[in-house]
mmCIF file of C-alpha atoms in Angstrom:
data_model
loop_
_atom_site.group_PDB
_atom_site.id
_atom_site.type_symbol
_atom_site.label_atom_id
_atom_site.label_comp_id
_atom_site.label_asym_id
_atom_site.label_seq_id
_atom_site.Cartn_x
_atom_site.Cartn_y
_atom_site.Cartn_z
ATOM 1 C CA ARG Y 198 -92.105 -14.011 23.129
ATOM 2 C CA ALA Y 199 -93.562 -16.116 20.115
ATOM 3 C CA TRP Y 200 -97.052 -14.843 21.348
ATOM 4 C CA ALA Y 201 -96.170 -11.288 21.181
ATOM 5 C CA ALA Y 202 -94.155 -11.705 17.914
ATOM 6 C CA ILE Y 203 -97.374 -12.464 16.074
ATOM 7 C CA GLY Y 204 -98.953 -9.327 17.153
ATOM 8 C CA ARG Y 205 -100.735 -10.620 20.254
ATOM 9 C CA PRO Y 206 -100.692 -8.595 23.668
ATOM 10 C CA GLU Y 207 -97.564 -9.311 25.784
ATOM 11 C CA LEU Y 208 -98.232 -11.769 28.653
ATOM 12 C CA ASP Y 209 -97.038 -11.720 32.141
ATOM 13 C CA GLY Y 210 -96.840 -15.510 32.059
ATOM 14 C CA VAL Y 211 -98.175 -18.644 30.417
ATOM 15 C CA ILE Y 212 -99.586 -21.946 31.988
ATOM 16 C CA THR Y 213 -99.907 -25.062 29.788
ATOM 17 C CA MET Y 214 -102.076 -28.036 30.562
ATOM 18 C CA ASP Y 215 -102.346 -30.999 28.219
ATOM 19 C CA VAL Y 216 -105.410 -33.340 28.075
ATOM 20 C CA THR Y 217 -103.761 -35.686 30.463
ATOM 21 C CA ALA Y 218 -103.898 -32.908 32.967
ATOM 22 C CA LEU Y 219 -107.728 -32.503 32.371
ATOM 23 C CA SER Y 220 -107.868 -36.155 32.858
ATOM 24 C CA ASP Y 221 -105.993 -36.022 36.271
ATOM 25 C CA ILE Y 222 -108.367 -33.247 37.377
ATOM 26 C CA LEU Y 223 -111.491 -35.106 36.462
ATOM 27 C CA ASP Y 224 -110.250 -38.090 38.246
ATOM 28 C CA GLN Y 225 -110.537 -35.927 41.565
ATOM 29 C CA THR Y 226 -113.629 -33.826 40.485
ATOM 30 C CA GLY Y 227 -115.570 -36.429 38.686
ATOM 31 C CA PRO Y 228 -117.137 -36.381 35.134
ATOM 32 C CA VAL Y 229 -118.269 -33.088 33.394
ATOM 33 C CA GLU Y 230 -120.576 -32.430 30.597
ATOM 34 C CA SER Y 231 -119.142 -30.557 27.446
ATOM 35 C CA PRO Y 232 -120.946 -29.655 24.284
ATOM 36 C CA GLY Y 233 -120.615 -32.109 21.611
ATOM 37 C CA TYR Y 234 -118.355 -34.472 23.533
ATOM 38 C CA GLY Y 235 -121.069 -35.460 26.001
ATOM 39 C CA GLN Y 236 -119.883 -36.753 29.326
ATOM 40 C CA LEU Y 237 -116.129 -36.557 29.815
ATOM 41 C CA THR Y 238 -114.656 -38.744 32.387
ATOM 42 C CA ALA Y 239 -110.931 -39.309 33.460
ATOM 43 C CA GLN Y 240 -111.005 -42.529 31.439
ATOM 44 C CA ASN Y 241 -112.234 -41.390 28.175
ATOM 45 C CA ILE Y 242 -111.339 -37.669 27.645
ATOM 46 C CA VAL Y 243 -107.677 -38.095 26.053
ATOM 47 C CA ARG Y 244 -109.323 -40.551 23.373
ATOM 48 C CA LYS Y 245 -112.335 -38.670 22.820
ATOM 49 C CA VAL Y 246 -110.593 -35.361 22.265
ATOM 50 C CA LEU Y 247 -107.505 -36.483 20.505
ATOM 51 C CA VAL Y 248 -108.780 -39.529 18.414
ATOM 52 C CA ASP Y 249 -112.383 -40.067 18.501
ATOM 53 C CA ALA Y 250 -113.161 -36.418 17.456
ATOM 54 C CA TYR Y 251 -111.067 -36.859 14.337
ATOM 55 C CA ARG Y 252 -112.981 -39.805 13.162
ATOM 56 C CA GLN Y 253 -116.272 -38.409 14.054
ATOM 57 C CA TYR Y 254 -115.692 -35.236 12.158
ATOM 58 C CA PRO Y 255 -113.005 -36.345 9.369
ATOM 59 C CA GLU Y 256 -111.212 -33.364 7.919
ATOM 60 C CA GLU Y 257 -112.010 -34.079 4.177
ATOM 61 C CA VAL Y 258 -115.468 -32.826 4.886
ATOM 62 C CA PRO Y 259 -115.911 -29.296 4.576
ATOM 63 C CA GLY Y 260 -116.529 -27.452 8.005
ATOM 64 C CA ASN Y 261 -115.457 -30.222 10.107
ATOM 65 C CA ASN Y 262 -112.238 -28.686 11.145
ATOM 66 C CA GLU Y 263 -114.228 -25.785 12.580
ATOM 67 C CA ILE Y 264 -116.518 -28.073 14.144
ATOM 68 C CA ARG Y 265 -113.722 -29.556 16.125
ATOM 69 C CA ARG Y 266 -112.305 -26.035 17.039
ATOM 70 C CA ASP Y 267 -115.712 -25.119 18.462
ATOM 71 C CA LEU Y 268 -115.848 -28.307 20.530
ATOM 72 C CA ASN Y 269 -112.493 -27.596 22.014
ATOM 73 C CA ASP Y 270 -113.558 -24.275 22.572
ATOM 74 C CA GLY Y 271 -116.396 -25.384 24.610
ATOM 75 C CA LEU Y 272 -114.252 -27.770 26.274
ATOM 76 C CA ARG Y 273 -112.142 -24.783 27.422
ATOM 77 C CA GLN Y 274 -115.097 -23.031 28.643
ATOM 78 C CA THR Y 275 -116.132 -26.010 30.763
ATOM 79 C CA PHE Y 276 -112.857 -26.509 32.270
ATOM 80 C CA GLN Y 277 -112.589 -22.934 32.979
ATOM 81 C CA SER Y 278 -115.848 -23.008 34.869
ATOM 82 C CA LEU Y 279 -114.760 -26.159 36.751
ATOM 83 C CA VAL Y 280 -111.494 -25.098 38.023
ATOM 84 C CA THR Y 281 -112.596 -21.478 38.794
ATOM 85 C CA ASP Y 282 -115.619 -22.896 41.070
ATOM 86 C CA PRO Y 283 -114.505 -22.496 44.683
ATOM 87 C CA ALA Y 284 -116.263 -25.533 45.646
ATOM 88 C CA ASN Y 285 -113.923 -27.524 43.464
ATOM 89 C CA LEU Y 286 -110.655 -25.889 44.452
ATOM 90 C CA PRO Y 287 -109.373 -28.625 46.885
ATOM 91 C CA ALA Y 288 -110.041 -31.481 44.128
ATOM 92 C CA VAL Y 289 -108.676 -29.291 41.101
ATOM 93 C CA LEU Y 290 -105.466 -28.642 43.234
ATOM 94 C CA ARG Y 291 -104.845 -32.459 43.762
ATOM 95 C CA GLY Y 292 -105.462 -33.066 39.964
ATOM 96 C CA ILE Y 293 -102.854 -30.486 39.139
ATOM 97 C CA THR Y 294 -100.563 -31.710 41.691
ATOM 98 C CA GLU Y 295 -100.978 -35.179 40.186
ATOM 99 C CA ALA Y 296 -100.313 -33.908 36.680
ATOM 100 C CA ILE Y 297 -96.996 -31.849 37.313
ATOM 101 C CA PRO Y 298 -94.488 -34.542 37.979
ATOM 102 C CA GLY Y 299 -95.282 -36.103 34.494
ATOM 103 C CA ARG Y 300 -94.823 -32.588 32.835
ATOM 104 C CA HIS Y 301 -98.582 -32.302 31.826
ATOM 105 C CA VAL Y 302 -98.860 -29.022 33.641
ATOM 106 C CA GLN Y 303 -95.938 -26.304 33.097
ATOM 107 C CA GLY Y 304 -95.645 -22.689 33.771
ATOM 108 C CA TYR Y 305 -93.460 -19.728 33.249
ATOM 109 C CA MET Y 306 -93.896 -16.216 35.011
ATOM 110 C CA ASP Y 307 -92.246 -12.889 34.262
ATOM 111 C CA ASP Y 308 -92.453 -12.170 37.980
ATOM 112 C CA ALA Y 309 -89.460 -13.567 39.607
ATOM 113 C CA ALA Y 310 -91.303 -14.543 42.908
ATOM 114 C CA LEU Y 311 -94.080 -16.390 41.067
ATOM 115 C CA GLN Y 312 -91.458 -18.065 38.783
ATOM 116 C CA GLU Y 313 -89.645 -19.146 41.913
ATOM 117 C CA ALA Y 314 -93.120 -20.812 43.248
ATOM 118 C CA VAL Y 315 -93.613 -22.516 39.722
ATOM 119 C CA GLY Y 316 -89.998 -24.076 40.268
ATOM 120 C CA GLN Y 317 -90.722 -25.039 43.834
ATOM 121 C CA MET Y 318 -93.720 -26.895 42.685
ATOM 122 C CA GLY Y 319 -91.613 -28.727 39.899
ATOM 123 C CA ALA Y 320 -93.528 -27.223 36.953
ATOM 124 C CA GLN Y 321 -90.994 -25.178 35.231
ATOM 125 C CA GLY Y 322 -90.509 -27.940 32.591
ATOM 126 C CA GLN Y 323 -86.907 -27.277 31.901
ATOM 127 C CA LEU Y 324 -84.188 -29.978 31.110
ATOM 128 C CA VAL Y 325 -82.061 -30.851 34.003
ATOM 129 C CA THR Y 326 -78.384 -31.868 34.066
ATOM 130 C CA GLY Y 327 -76.730 -33.526 36.936
ATOM 131 C CA ASP Y 328 -73.185 -34.386 37.764
ATOM 132 C CA GLY Y 329 -73.581 -38.017 37.250
ATOM 133 C CA ASP Y 330 -75.862 -39.630 34.728
ATOM 134 C CA VAL Y 331 -78.737 -38.125 32.571
ATOM 135 C CA ILE Y 332 -81.761 -40.044 31.436
ATOM 136 C CA GLY Y 333 -84.125 -38.444 28.893
ATOM 137 C CA GLU Y 334 -86.098 -39.927 26.262
ATOM 138 C CA PHE Y 335 -88.271 -37.666 23.955
ATOM 139 C CA MET Y 336 -90.381 -38.595 21.157
ATOM 140 C CA GLN Y 337 -90.539 -36.036 18.345
ATOM 141 C CA ALA Y 338 -93.750 -35.197 16.885
ATOM 142 C CA GLY Y 339 -95.152 -37.947 14.549
ATOM 143 C CA GLY Y 340 -97.513 -37.523 11.572
ATOM 144 C CA THR Y 341 -100.672 -39.302 13.167
ATOM 145 C CA LYS Y 342 -102.525 -39.327 16.452
ATOM 146 C CA VAL Y 343 -101.670 -42.704 17.534
ATOM 147 C CA SER Y 344 -98.825 -41.640 20.013
ATOM 148 C CA ILE Y 345 -101.176 -41.176 22.756
ATOM 149 C CA PHE Y 346 -101.431 -45.160 22.904
ATOM 150 C CA GLN Y 347 -97.707 -45.346 22.944
ATOM 151 C CA GLN Y 348 -96.232 -47.593 25.411
ATOM 152 C CA ARG Y 349 -92.745 -47.050 26.426
ATOM 153 C CA SER Y 350 -90.194 -48.899 28.991
ATOM 154 C CA ILE Y 351 -86.899 -47.810 29.774
ATOM 155 C CA ASP Y 352 -84.395 -50.467 31.036
ATOM 156 C CA GLN Y 353 -80.977 -48.994 31.760
ATOM 157 C CA THR Y 354 -77.841 -50.977 32.967
ATOM 158 C CA VAL Y 355 -75.005 -49.366 34.597
ATOM 159 C CA ASP Y 356 -71.470 -50.946 35.200
ATOM 160 C CA VAL Y 357 -69.481 -48.628 37.646
ATOM 161 C CA ALA Y 358 -65.608 -49.744 37.583
ATOM 162 C CA ALA Y 359 -63.430 -49.169 40.704
ATOM 163 C CA ASP Y 360 -62.226 -45.861 39.349
ATOM 164 C CA GLY Y 361 -65.739 -44.351 39.220
ATOM 165 C CA SER Y 362 -66.033 -44.680 35.395
ATOM 166 C CA ALA Y 363 -69.011 -46.479 33.961
ATOM 167 C CA ARG Y 364 -70.396 -48.080 30.897
ATOM 168 C CA VAL Y 365 -74.175 -47.543 30.467
ATOM 169 C CA THR Y 366 -76.482 -49.293 28.294
ATOM 170 C CA ARG Y 367 -80.063 -47.962 27.813
ATOM 171 C CA ARG Y 368 -82.731 -49.862 25.907
ATOM 172 C CA VAL Y 369 -85.940 -48.097 25.046
ATOM 173 C CA THR Y 370 -88.716 -50.347 24.089
ATOM 174 C CA THR Y 371 -91.604 -48.794 22.186
ATOM 175 C CA VAL Y 372 -94.926 -50.354 21.610
ATOM 176 C CA ASN Y 373 -97.650 -49.128 19.088
ATOM 177 C CA ALA Y 374 -100.644 -50.263 21.217
ATOM 178 C CA VAL Y 375 -103.545 -48.827 19.070
ATOM 179 C CA PRO Y 376 -106.668 -50.381 20.427
ATOM 180 C CA SER Y 377 -108.289 -52.796 18.042
ATOM 181 C CA ASP Y 378 -111.582 -50.812 18.108
ATOM 182 C CA VAL Y 379 -109.825 -47.497 16.653
ATOM 183 C CA PRO Y 380 -110.519 -47.297 12.972
ATOM 184 C CA GLY Y 381 -108.283 -46.321 10.740
ATOM 185 C CA ASP Y 382 -105.401 -46.930 7.866
ATOM 186 C CA ALA Y 383 -103.018 -49.557 9.312
ATOM 187 C CA THR Y 384 -100.652 -48.706 6.653
ATOM 188 C CA ALA Y 385 -100.572 -44.788 6.850
ATOM 189 C CA SER Y 386 -97.834 -42.945 8.938
ATOM 190 C CA GLN Y 387 -99.340 -39.407 8.033
ATOM 191 C CA GLY Y 388 -102.830 -38.001 8.660
ATOM 192 C CA TYR Y 389 -105.749 -38.303 11.376
ATOM 193 C CA LEU Y 390 -106.826 -41.506 10.579
ATOM 194 C CA GLY Y 391 -103.178 -43.190 10.059
ATOM 195 C CA LEU Y 392 -102.447 -45.902 12.722
ATOM 196 C CA VAL Y 393 -98.664 -46.511 11.844
ATOM 197 C CA LEU Y 394 -96.513 -44.608 14.661
ATOM 198 C CA LEU Y 395 -93.855 -42.525 12.989
ATOM 199 C CA GLN Y 396 -91.391 -41.444 15.680
ATOM 200 C CA HIS Y 397 -87.800 -40.202 16.138
ATOM 201 C CA LEU Y 398 -86.542 -40.584 19.759
ATOM 202 C CA ALA Y 399 -84.236 -38.211 20.963
ATOM 203 C CA HIS Y 400 -81.843 -39.758 23.562
ATOM 204 C CA ARG Y 401 -80.564 -37.231 26.182
ATOM 205 C CA ILE Y 402 -77.021 -38.478 27.670
ATOM 206 C CA PRO Y 403 -74.531 -36.518 29.902
ATOM 207 C CA GLY Y 404 -72.239 -33.998 28.260
ATOM 208 C CA ALA Y 405 -69.153 -35.697 29.408
ATOM 209 C CA ALA Y 406 -70.394 -39.141 27.681
ATOM 210 C CA THR Y 407 -67.810 -40.724 25.364
ATOM 211 C CA ALA Y 408 -68.292 -43.370 22.738
ATOM 212 C CA PRO Y 409 -71.968 -42.724 22.365
ATOM 213 C CA ALA Y 410 -73.826 -44.960 19.862
ATOM 214 C CA VAL Y 411 -77.473 -45.684 18.992
ATOM 215 C CA SER Y 412 -79.003 -48.706 17.381
ATOM 216 C CA TYR Y 413 -82.556 -49.588 16.023
ATOM 217 C CA GLY Y 414 -82.928 -53.192 16.481
ATOM 218 C CA SER Y 415 -83.959 -55.107 13.386
ATOM 219 C CA ALA Y 416 -86.271 -52.318 11.939
ATOM 220 C CA GLU Y 417 -85.144 -50.069 9.239
ATOM 221 C CA PRO Y 418 -84.137 -46.804 10.755
ATOM 222 C CA LEU Y 419 -84.974 -43.440 9.473
ATOM 223 C CA VAL Y 420 -81.720 -41.493 10.458
ATOM 224 C CA ALA Y 421 -78.536 -42.449 8.697
ATOM 225 C CA PRO Y 422 -75.753 -43.584 10.915
ATOM 226 C CA ASP Y 423 -73.633 -40.428 10.458
ATOM 227 C CA LYS Y 424 -76.630 -38.289 11.290
ATOM 228 C CA THR Y 425 -77.429 -39.719 14.769
ATOM 229 C CA GLY Y 426 -75.227 -37.404 16.782
ATOM 230 C CA PRO Y 427 -74.239 -36.736 19.535
ATOM 231 C CA TYR Y 428 -75.338 -33.097 19.233
ATOM 232 C CA PRO Y 429 -75.066 -30.627 22.162
ATOM 233 C CA ASP Y 430 -78.563 -29.688 23.668
ATOM 234 C CA GLY Y 431 -77.532 -26.389 24.699
ATOM 235 C CA VAL Y 432 -78.055 -26.978 28.464
ATOM 236 C CA GLY Y 433 -75.039 -29.142 29.301
ATOM 237 C CA GLY Y 434 -76.089 -32.450 27.881
ATOM 238 C CA GLN Y 435 -75.842 -34.143 24.418
ATOM 239 C CA VAL Y 436 -78.587 -35.962 22.316
ATOM 240 C CA MET Y 437 -78.521 -38.899 20.132
ATOM 241 C CA TRP Y 438 -81.360 -39.521 17.700
ATOM 242 C CA GLN Y 439 -82.980 -42.524 15.768
ATOM 243 C CA GLY Y 440 -86.355 -43.411 14.539
ATOM 244 C CA GLY Y 441 -88.618 -45.759 12.443
ATOM 245 C CA LEU Y 442 -92.094 -46.585 11.349
ATOM 246 C CA GLN Y 443 -94.279 -49.191 13.644
ATOM 247 C CA PRO Y 444 -97.463 -50.720 12.433
ATOM 248 C CA PRO Y 445 -100.128 -51.279 15.014
ATOM 249 C CA GLY Y 446 -99.088 -53.687 17.708
ATOM 250 C CA SER Y 447 -95.594 -53.631 16.766
ATOM 251 C CA SER Y 448 -92.809 -53.364 19.411
ATOM 252 C CA VAL Y 449 -89.136 -51.928 18.681
ATOM 253 C CA THR Y 450 -86.286 -51.548 20.918
ATOM 254 C CA GLN Y 451 -83.502 -48.772 20.410
ATOM 255 C CA THR Y 452 -80.284 -49.338 22.248
ATOM 256 C CA VAL Y 453 -78.173 -46.425 23.409
ATOM 257 C CA THR Y 454 -74.606 -46.927 24.840
ATOM 258 C CA TYR Y 455 -71.902 -44.662 26.315
ATOM 259 C CA ASP Y 456 -69.132 -44.516 28.556
ATOM 260 C CA LEU Y 457 -68.631 -41.963 31.458
ATOM 261 C CA PRO Y 458 -65.011 -41.057 32.794
ATOM 262 C CA ALA Y 459 -63.178 -41.938 35.862
ATOM 263 C CA GLY Y 460 -64.336 -40.187 38.846
ATOM 264 C CA THR Y 461 -67.819 -39.706 37.957
ATOM 265 C CA PHE Y 462 -69.310 -41.775 40.600
ATOM 266 C CA GLY Y 463 -66.616 -41.452 43.110
ATOM 267 C CA THR Y 464 -63.297 -43.137 43.987
ATOM 268 C CA PRO Y 465 -62.169 -46.568 44.890
ATOM 269 C CA GLY Y 466 -63.935 -47.811 48.092
ATOM 270 C CA LYS Y 467 -66.364 -44.716 47.860
ATOM 271 C CA LEU Y 468 -68.682 -45.455 44.752
ATOM 272 C CA ARG Y 469 -71.944 -44.032 44.433
ATOM 273 C CA TYR Y 470 -74.230 -43.922 41.341
ATOM 274 C CA SER Y 471 -76.522 -40.753 40.794
ATOM 275 C CA ALA Y 472 -78.695 -39.719 37.855
ATOM 276 C CA VAL Y 473 -81.320 -37.203 36.868
ATOM 277 C CA ALA Y 474 -84.394 -38.214 34.808
ATOM 278 C CA ASN Y 475 -86.049 -35.812 32.691
ATOM 279 C CA PRO Y 476 -89.518 -37.129 31.774
ATOM 280 C CA GLN Y 477 -91.586 -36.413 28.605
ATOM 281 C CA ALA Y 478 -95.332 -35.629 28.987
ATOM 282 C CA MET Y 479 -96.609 -39.041 27.696
ATOM 283 C CA ALA Y 480 -100.490 -40.154 27.858
ATOM 284 C CA GLN Y 481 -99.430 -43.689 29.058
ATOM 285 C CA THR Y 482 -97.329 -44.092 31.959
ATOM 286 C CA VAL Y 483 -93.466 -44.768 31.304
ATOM 287 C CA ASN Y 484 -91.823 -47.518 33.186
ATOM 288 C CA LEU Y 485 -88.269 -46.887 33.932
ATOM 289 C CA GLN Y 486 -85.874 -49.297 35.671
ATOM 290 C CA VAL Y 487 -82.356 -48.782 36.231
ATOM 291 C CA LYS Y 488 -79.836 -51.618 37.130
ATOM 292 C CA VAL Y 489 -76.371 -50.904 38.646
ATOM 293 C CA THR Y 490 -73.201 -52.973 39.335
ATOM 294 C CA PHE Y 491 -70.232 -51.650 41.267
ATOM 295 C CA ALA Y 492 -67.080 -53.193 40.130
ATOM 296 C CA GLY Y 493 -68.958 -56.234 39.004
ATOM 297 C CA ASP Y 494 -70.995 -56.653 42.236
ATOM 298 C CA PRO Y 495 -74.629 -56.179 41.868
ATOM 299 C CA ALA Y 496 -75.908 -53.447 43.891
ATOM 300 C CA ALA Y 497 -79.674 -52.198 42.916
#
């Protein structure tokens, strides 16, 4: 709809693939040569395209923005040739299949049968809300390129009471793991060369959650306490949010807490914890760990 609204031809469907998906494809097909970028591999494509190009062709030099756009257009043509070569089909499909769970490939089709197939592959990308717990962490767009180096771990503890109610504590740790060989401004949180991670995290929680709260550790938060939410997300859940600035190498933990009502996880003697997770398409693998106790007894 947005494409057509700016005067472009109406489309029958859209497929998105981010640079991490291209990395997954190259992991199966092997390297390719792309004009201006040289040899691209599964190991170097994300950094070359999203970080190094902005240092090789800084935006303050006239004409460099156009050069980067030309490089990316050449990259598009390179991959178009790669994925449409019948000889590469098995490897390309393996790469795409690898990229779907992390949401690096998503699609929407007007045709109902095609969209059903997209859904069966898990590539539709929508937010999911379950009957039990909901886990979702989403970084909002920052002002620099260093989010691709972000390391994220989610450690959730759930204390389920005998009546099926629960107290949930989620700790989300973010490390601004910019490699030491990436040049830039270690004090800037805006611009292509900034190395400070400016991020807001949107914490998705169940619609039935009560007494929700979010804290930002010892760092200075960007969101005032009366603005953190919760807010309805439009699809059955709620969202809290908070953020801050992280210099290179720094680590910050946000903590989210909330309660779920009696009966959420069963009844006395028949307790069972369940949750749905909504992953964000991250360049680095996110580590998620959930620990559950039932009426005080450790379970898993």
